[in-house]
Tab-separated table of C-alpha atoms and ligand atoms in Angstrom:
chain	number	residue	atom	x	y	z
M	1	UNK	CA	32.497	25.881	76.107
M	2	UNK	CA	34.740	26.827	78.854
M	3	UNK	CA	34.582	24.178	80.759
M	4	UNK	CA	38.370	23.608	81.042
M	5	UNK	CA	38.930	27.453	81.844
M	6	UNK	CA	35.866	27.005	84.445
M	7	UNK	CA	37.618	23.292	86.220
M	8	UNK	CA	41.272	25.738	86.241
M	9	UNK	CA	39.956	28.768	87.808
M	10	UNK	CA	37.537	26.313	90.635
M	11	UNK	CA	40.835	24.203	91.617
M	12	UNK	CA	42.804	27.597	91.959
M	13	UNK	CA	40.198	28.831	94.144
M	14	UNK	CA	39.897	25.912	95.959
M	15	UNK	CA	43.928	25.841	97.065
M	16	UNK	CA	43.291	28.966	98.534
M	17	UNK	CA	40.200	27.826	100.401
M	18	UNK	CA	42.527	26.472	103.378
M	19	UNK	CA	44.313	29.636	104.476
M	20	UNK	CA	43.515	32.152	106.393
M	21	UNK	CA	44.851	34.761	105.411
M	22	UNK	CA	46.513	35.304	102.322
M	23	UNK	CA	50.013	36.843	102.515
M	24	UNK	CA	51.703	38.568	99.007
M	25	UNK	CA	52.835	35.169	97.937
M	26	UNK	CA	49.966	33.320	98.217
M	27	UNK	CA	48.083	36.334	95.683
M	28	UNK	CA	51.017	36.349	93.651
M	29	UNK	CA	50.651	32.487	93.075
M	30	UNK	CA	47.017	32.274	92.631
M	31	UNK	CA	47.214	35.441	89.613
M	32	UNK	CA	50.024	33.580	88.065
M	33	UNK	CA	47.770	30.713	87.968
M	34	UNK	CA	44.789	32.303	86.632
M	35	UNK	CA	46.779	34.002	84.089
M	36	UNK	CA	47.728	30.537	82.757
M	37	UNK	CA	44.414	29.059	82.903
M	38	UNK	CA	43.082	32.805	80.991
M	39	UNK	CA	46.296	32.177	78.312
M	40	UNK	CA	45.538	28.546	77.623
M	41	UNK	CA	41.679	29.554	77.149
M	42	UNK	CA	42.793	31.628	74.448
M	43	UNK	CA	41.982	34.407	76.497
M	44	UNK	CA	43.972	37.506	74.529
M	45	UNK	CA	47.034	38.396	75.967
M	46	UNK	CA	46.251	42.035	76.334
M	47	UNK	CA	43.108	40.743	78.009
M	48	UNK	CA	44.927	38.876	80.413
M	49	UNK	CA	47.621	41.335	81.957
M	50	UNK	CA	45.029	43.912	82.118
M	51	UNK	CA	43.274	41.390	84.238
M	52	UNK	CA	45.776	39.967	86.340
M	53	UNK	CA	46.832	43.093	87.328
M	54	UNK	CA	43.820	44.347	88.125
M	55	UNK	CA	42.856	41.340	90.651
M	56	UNK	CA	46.305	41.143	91.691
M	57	UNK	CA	45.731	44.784	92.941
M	58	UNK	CA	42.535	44.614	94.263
M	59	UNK	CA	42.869	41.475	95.965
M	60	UNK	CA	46.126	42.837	98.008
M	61	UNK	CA	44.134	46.148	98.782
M	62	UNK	CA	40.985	44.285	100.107
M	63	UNK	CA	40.376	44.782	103.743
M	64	UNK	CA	39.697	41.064	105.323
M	65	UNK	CA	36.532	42.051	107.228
M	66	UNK	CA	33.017	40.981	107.187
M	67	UNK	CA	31.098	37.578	106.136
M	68	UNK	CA	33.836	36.440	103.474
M	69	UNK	CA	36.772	34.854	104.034
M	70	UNK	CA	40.208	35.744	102.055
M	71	UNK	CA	39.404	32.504	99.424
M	72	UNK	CA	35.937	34.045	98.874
M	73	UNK	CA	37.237	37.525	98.336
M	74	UNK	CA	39.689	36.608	96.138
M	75	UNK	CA	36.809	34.989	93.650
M	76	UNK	CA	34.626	37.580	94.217
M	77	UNK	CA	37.154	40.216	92.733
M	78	UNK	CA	37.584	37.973	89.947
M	79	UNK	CA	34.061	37.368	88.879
M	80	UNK	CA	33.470	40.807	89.422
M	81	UNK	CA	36.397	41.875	86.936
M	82	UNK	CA	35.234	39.118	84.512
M	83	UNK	CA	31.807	40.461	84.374
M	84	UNK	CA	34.033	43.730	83.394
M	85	UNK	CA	35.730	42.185	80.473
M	86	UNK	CA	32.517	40.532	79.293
M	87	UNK	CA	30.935	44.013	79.202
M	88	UNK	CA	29.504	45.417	82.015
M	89	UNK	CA	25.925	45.367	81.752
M	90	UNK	CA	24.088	43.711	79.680
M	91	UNK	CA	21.554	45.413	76.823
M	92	UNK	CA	18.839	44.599	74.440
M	93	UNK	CA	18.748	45.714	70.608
M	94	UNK	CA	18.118	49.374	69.703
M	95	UNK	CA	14.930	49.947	68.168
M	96	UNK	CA	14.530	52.625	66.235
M	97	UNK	CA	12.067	55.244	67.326
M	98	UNK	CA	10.434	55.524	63.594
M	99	UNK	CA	10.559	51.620	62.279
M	100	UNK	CA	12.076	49.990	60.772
M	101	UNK	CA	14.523	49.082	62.955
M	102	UNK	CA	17.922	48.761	60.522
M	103	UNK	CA	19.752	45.791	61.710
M	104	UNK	CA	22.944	44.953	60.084
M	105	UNK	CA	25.178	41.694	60.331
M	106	UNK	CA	28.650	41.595	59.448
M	107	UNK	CA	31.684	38.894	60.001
M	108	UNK	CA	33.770	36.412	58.323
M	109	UNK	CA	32.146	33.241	55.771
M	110	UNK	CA	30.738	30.765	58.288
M	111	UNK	CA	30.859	32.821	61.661
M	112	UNK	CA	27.277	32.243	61.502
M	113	UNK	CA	25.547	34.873	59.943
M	114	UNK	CA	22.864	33.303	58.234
M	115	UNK	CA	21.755	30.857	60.971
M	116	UNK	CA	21.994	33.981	63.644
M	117	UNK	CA	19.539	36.088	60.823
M	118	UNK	CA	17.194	33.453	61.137
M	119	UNK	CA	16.914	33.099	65.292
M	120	UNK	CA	16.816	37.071	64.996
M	121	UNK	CA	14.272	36.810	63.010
M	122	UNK	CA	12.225	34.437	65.077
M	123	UNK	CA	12.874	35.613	68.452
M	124	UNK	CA	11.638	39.242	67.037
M	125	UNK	CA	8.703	37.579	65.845
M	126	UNK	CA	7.867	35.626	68.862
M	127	UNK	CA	7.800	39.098	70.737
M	128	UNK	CA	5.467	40.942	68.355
M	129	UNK	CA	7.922	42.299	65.531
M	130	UNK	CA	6.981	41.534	62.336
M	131	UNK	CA	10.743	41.267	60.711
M	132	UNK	CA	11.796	40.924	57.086
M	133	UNK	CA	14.877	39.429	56.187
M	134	UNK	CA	17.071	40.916	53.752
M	135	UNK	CA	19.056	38.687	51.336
M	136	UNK	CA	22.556	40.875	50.725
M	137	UNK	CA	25.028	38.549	50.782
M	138	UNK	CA	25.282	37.749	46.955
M	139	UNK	CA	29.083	36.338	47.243
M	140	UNK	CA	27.877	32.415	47.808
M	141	UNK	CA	25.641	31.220	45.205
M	142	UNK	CA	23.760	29.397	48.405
M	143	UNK	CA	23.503	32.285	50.800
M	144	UNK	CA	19.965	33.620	49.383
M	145	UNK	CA	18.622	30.045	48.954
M	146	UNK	CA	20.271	29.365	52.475
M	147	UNK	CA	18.453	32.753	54.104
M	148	UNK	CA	14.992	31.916	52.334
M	149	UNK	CA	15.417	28.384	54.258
M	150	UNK	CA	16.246	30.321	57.373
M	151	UNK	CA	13.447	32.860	56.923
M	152	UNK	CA	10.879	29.964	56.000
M	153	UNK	CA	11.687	28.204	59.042
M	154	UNK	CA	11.486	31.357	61.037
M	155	UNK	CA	7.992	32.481	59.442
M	156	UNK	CA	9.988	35.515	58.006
M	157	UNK	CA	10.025	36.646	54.879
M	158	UNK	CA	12.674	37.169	52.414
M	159	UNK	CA	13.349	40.286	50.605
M	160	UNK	CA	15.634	38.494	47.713
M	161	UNK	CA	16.924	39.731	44.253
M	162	UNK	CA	14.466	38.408	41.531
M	163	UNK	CA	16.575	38.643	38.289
M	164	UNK	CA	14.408	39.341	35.246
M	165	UNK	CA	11.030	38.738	36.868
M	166	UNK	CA	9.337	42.237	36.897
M	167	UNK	CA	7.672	44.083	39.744
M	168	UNK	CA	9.017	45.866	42.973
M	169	UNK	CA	11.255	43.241	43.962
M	170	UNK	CA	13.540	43.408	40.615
M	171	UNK	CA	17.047	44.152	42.240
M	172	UNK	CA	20.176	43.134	39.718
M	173	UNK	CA	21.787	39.836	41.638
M	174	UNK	CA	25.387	41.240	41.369
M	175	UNK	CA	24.253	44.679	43.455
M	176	UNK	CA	24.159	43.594	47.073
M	177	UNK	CA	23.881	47.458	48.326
M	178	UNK	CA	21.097	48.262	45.635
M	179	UNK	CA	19.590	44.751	47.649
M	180	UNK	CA	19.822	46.340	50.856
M	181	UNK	CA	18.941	49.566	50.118
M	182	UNK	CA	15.527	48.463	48.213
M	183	UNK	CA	14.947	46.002	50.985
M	184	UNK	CA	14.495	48.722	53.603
M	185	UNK	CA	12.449	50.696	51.445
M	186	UNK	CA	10.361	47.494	51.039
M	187	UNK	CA	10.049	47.309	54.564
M	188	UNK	CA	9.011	50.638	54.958
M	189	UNK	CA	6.318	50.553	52.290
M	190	UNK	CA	4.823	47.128	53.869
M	191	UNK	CA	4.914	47.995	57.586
M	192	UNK	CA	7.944	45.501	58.663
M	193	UNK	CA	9.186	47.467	61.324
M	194	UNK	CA	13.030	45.206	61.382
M	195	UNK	CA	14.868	44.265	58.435
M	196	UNK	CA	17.778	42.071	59.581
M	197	UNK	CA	19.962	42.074	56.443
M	198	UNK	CA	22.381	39.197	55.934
M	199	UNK	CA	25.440	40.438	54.101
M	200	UNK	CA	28.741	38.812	52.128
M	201	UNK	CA	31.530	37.278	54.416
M	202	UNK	CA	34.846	35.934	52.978
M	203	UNK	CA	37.502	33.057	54.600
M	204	UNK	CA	39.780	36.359	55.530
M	205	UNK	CA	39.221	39.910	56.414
M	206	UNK	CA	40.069	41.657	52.680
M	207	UNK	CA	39.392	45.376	51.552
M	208	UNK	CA	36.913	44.467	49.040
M	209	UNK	CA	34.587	42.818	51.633
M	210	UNK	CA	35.228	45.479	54.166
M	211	UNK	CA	33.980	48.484	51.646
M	212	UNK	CA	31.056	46.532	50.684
M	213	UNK	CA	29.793	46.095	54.100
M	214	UNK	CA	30.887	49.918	54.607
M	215	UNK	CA	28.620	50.584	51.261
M	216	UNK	CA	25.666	48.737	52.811
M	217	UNK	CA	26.349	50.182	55.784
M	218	UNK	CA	26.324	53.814	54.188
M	219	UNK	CA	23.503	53.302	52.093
M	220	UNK	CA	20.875	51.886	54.804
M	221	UNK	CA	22.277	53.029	57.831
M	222	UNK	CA	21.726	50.712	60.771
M	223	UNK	CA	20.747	51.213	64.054
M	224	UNK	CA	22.795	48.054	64.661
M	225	UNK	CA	25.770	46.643	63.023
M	226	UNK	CA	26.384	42.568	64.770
M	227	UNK	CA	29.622	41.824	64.330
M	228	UNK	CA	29.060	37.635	64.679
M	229	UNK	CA	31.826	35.811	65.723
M	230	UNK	CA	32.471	31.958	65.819
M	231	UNK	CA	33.492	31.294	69.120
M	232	UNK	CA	36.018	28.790	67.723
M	233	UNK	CA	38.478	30.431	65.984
M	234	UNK	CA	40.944	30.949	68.639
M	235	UNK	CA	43.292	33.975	69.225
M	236	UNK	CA	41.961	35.215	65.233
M	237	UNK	CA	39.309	36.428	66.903
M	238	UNK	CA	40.886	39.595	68.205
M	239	UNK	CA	42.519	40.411	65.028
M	240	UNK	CA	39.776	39.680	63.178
M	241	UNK	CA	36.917	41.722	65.021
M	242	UNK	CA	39.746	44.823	65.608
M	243	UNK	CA	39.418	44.982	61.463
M	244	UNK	CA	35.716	44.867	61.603
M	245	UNK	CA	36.055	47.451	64.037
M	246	UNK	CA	38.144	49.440	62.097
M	247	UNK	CA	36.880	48.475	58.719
M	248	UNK	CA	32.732	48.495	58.730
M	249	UNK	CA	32.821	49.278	62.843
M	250	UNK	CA	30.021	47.807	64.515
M	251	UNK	CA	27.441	48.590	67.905
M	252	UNK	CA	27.434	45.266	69.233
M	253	UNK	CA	28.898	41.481	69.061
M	254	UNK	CA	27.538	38.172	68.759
M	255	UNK	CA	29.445	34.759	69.680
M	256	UNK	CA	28.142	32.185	67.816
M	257	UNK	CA	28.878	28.363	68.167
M	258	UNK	CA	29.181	28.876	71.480
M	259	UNK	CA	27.642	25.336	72.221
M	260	UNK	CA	31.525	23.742	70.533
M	261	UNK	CA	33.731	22.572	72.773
M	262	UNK	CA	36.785	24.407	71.905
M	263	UNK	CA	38.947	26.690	74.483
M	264	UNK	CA	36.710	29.976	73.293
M	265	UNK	CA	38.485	32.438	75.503
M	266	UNK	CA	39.615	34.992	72.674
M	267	UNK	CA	36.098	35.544	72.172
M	268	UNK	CA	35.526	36.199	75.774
M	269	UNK	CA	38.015	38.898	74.724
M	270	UNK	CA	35.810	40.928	71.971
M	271	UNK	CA	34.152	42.644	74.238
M	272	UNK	CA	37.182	44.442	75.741
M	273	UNK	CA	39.437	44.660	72.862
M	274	UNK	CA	36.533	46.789	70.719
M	275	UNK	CA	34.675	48.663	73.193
M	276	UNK	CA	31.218	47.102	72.043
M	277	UNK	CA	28.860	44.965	74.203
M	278	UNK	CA	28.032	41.384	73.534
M	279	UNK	CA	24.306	41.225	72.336
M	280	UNK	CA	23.365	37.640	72.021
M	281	UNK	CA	24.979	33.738	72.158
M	282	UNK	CA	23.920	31.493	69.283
M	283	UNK	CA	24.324	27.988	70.794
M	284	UNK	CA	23.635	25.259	68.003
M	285	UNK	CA	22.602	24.768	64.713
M	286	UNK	CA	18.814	25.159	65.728
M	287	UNK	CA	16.719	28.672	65.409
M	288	UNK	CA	15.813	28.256	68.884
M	289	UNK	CA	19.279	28.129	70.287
M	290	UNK	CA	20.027	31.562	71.126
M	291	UNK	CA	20.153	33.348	74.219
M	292	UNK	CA	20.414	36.960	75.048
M	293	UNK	CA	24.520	37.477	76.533
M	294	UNK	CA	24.735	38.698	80.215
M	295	UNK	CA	27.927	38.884	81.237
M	296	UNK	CA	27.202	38.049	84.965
M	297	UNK	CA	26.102	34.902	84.180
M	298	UNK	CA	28.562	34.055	81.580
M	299	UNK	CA	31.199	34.814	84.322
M	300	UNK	CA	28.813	32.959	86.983
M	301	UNK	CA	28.813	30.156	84.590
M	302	UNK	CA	32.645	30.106	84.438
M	303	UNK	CA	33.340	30.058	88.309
M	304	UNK	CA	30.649	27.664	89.096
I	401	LIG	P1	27.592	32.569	57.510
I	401	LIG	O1	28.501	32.158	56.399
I	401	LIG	O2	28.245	33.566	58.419
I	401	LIG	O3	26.241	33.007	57.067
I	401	LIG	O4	27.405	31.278	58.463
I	401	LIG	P2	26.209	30.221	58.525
I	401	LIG	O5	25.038	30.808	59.235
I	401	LIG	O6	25.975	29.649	57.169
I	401	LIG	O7	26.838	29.132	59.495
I	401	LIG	C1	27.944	28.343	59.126
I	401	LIG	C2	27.783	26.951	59.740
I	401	LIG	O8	27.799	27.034	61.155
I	401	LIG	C3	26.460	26.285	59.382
I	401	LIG	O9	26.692	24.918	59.180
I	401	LIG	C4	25.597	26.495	60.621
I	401	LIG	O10	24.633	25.496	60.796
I	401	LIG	C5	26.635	26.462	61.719
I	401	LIG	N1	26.264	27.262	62.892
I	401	LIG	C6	25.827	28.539	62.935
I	401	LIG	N2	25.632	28.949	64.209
I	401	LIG	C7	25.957	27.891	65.002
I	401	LIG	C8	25.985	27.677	66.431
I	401	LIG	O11	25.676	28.553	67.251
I	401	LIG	N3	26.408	26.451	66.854
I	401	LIG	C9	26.776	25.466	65.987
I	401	LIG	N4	27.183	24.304	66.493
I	401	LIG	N5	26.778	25.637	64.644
I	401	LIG	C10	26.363	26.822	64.154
């Protein structure tokens, strides 16, 4: 991912590299080309003027003096405004201060919701949590087969509706909130302290898939609400997490797929567009690929 944005920005950077100083027209040049390379990323246009205009601004305010030279200064302003757009700092889940932790994951059918329960689920366990998954999404006949998969390779259980079979666990299977809601009680009567609960998506945003997430939402309310976003779908991605924003509303993101080799920049653009941090990068099919996000080394990774 990025690696086409990443070769665009380095051979801008390294036309400027010759001069020594940079008059009006040489900035001018170098933001218009950065502004293409940002555009043909995917990069959201909104994104992209505020960004230009930014560097453009800083770059012909910045006094030449000390150990960089105008080439360096120019990239430094820009990695230190991508960093901005990426988020800012960087931050860790919000644990609850009496468990369990309410985690909540929300996004379109096949951003990756599942797969991203699952590494959840495993890196909390690898650091001492003791997690249960929650199996909400009851719109795919798959999903709770594909979650108990998930959780089994994770060494996580499943809190799943058990149609007709009698004992704590009967939830009905068409009630995904009465699921969620009786899997954080569950939790909370057998000492989980997270429940990651996997809810419905559909191909588009609709209203009937927003105010079930916003019933879920209501009736086990999170500490965190991932919005997870496939890294893939081009310049949807704006539109798409603005109505998640809008719709359900959410405390943090998560890219996922962000091992595919398409332009990815409107997801670079999440961050900005809603206001809410990037969390975590799911990188492959694999529980283990997942990384925590920081956005100065995403945006060391892209000028590199
Ligand atoms: P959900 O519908 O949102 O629950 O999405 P799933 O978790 O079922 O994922 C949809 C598809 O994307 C599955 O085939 C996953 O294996 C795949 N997938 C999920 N995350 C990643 C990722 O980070 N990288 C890649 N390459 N594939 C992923």
């Amino acid at each position: 991912m990025f690696a086409t944005l990443s070769d665009r920005l380095t051979s801008t950077f390294k036309n400027l590299k010759t001069k020594g100083r940079l008059s009006e027209a040489d900035i001018d040049a170098t933001v218009r080309e950065i502004r293409r390379a940002l555009l043909d990323a995917d990069v959201a246009v909104s994104v992209v003027r505020e960004f230009t205009g930014t560097v453009r601004e800083r770059a012909l305010s910045a006094e030449v003096s000390g150990a960089l030279n105008p080439a360096q200064q120019v990239v430094k302003i820009v990695n230190e405004e991508l960093v901005s757009i990426l988020g800012g700092e960087s931050r860790g889940l919000q644990l609850a201060k009496v468990a369990p932790t309410v985690i909540m994951l929300a996004g379109l059918q096949g951003a990756g919701k599942t797969t991203l329960a699952g590494k959840l689920a495993l890196s909390l366990r690898e650091k001492g949590h003791t997690p249960l998954l929650v199996a909400a999404d009851l719109q795919r006949p798959n999903a709770v087969t594909q979650l108990k998969v998930v959780g089994e390779r994770a060494g996580v259980p499943v809190f799943a509706p058990h149609p007709g079979v009698a004992g704590e666990d009967e939830v009905a299977t068409g009630d995904p909130v009465g699921v969620a809601r009786a899997g954080v009680e569950t939790a909370r009567s057998r000492q989980h302290d997270v429940v990651i609960i996997d809810t419905a998506g559909r191909l588009g945003v609709d209203a009937e898939l927003m105010q079930q997430a916003t019933d879920i939402r209501d009736a086990t309310q999170p500490d965190e609400v991932l919005f997870v976003i496939d890294a893939m779908i081009g310049q949807d991605a704006v539109t798409t997490a603005q109505a998640f924003a809008d719709g359900v509303g959410f405390t943090g993101v998560v890219l996922s797929k962000l091992d595919g080799d398409a332009r990815g920049g409107a997801a670079l653009s999440v961050a900005r567009v809603t206001g809410r941090p990037i969390l975590f990068a799911s990188t492959g099919e694999k529980l283990t690929d997942f990384e925590a996000f920081h956005p100065d080394r995403m945006a060391s990774r892209i000028l590199d």
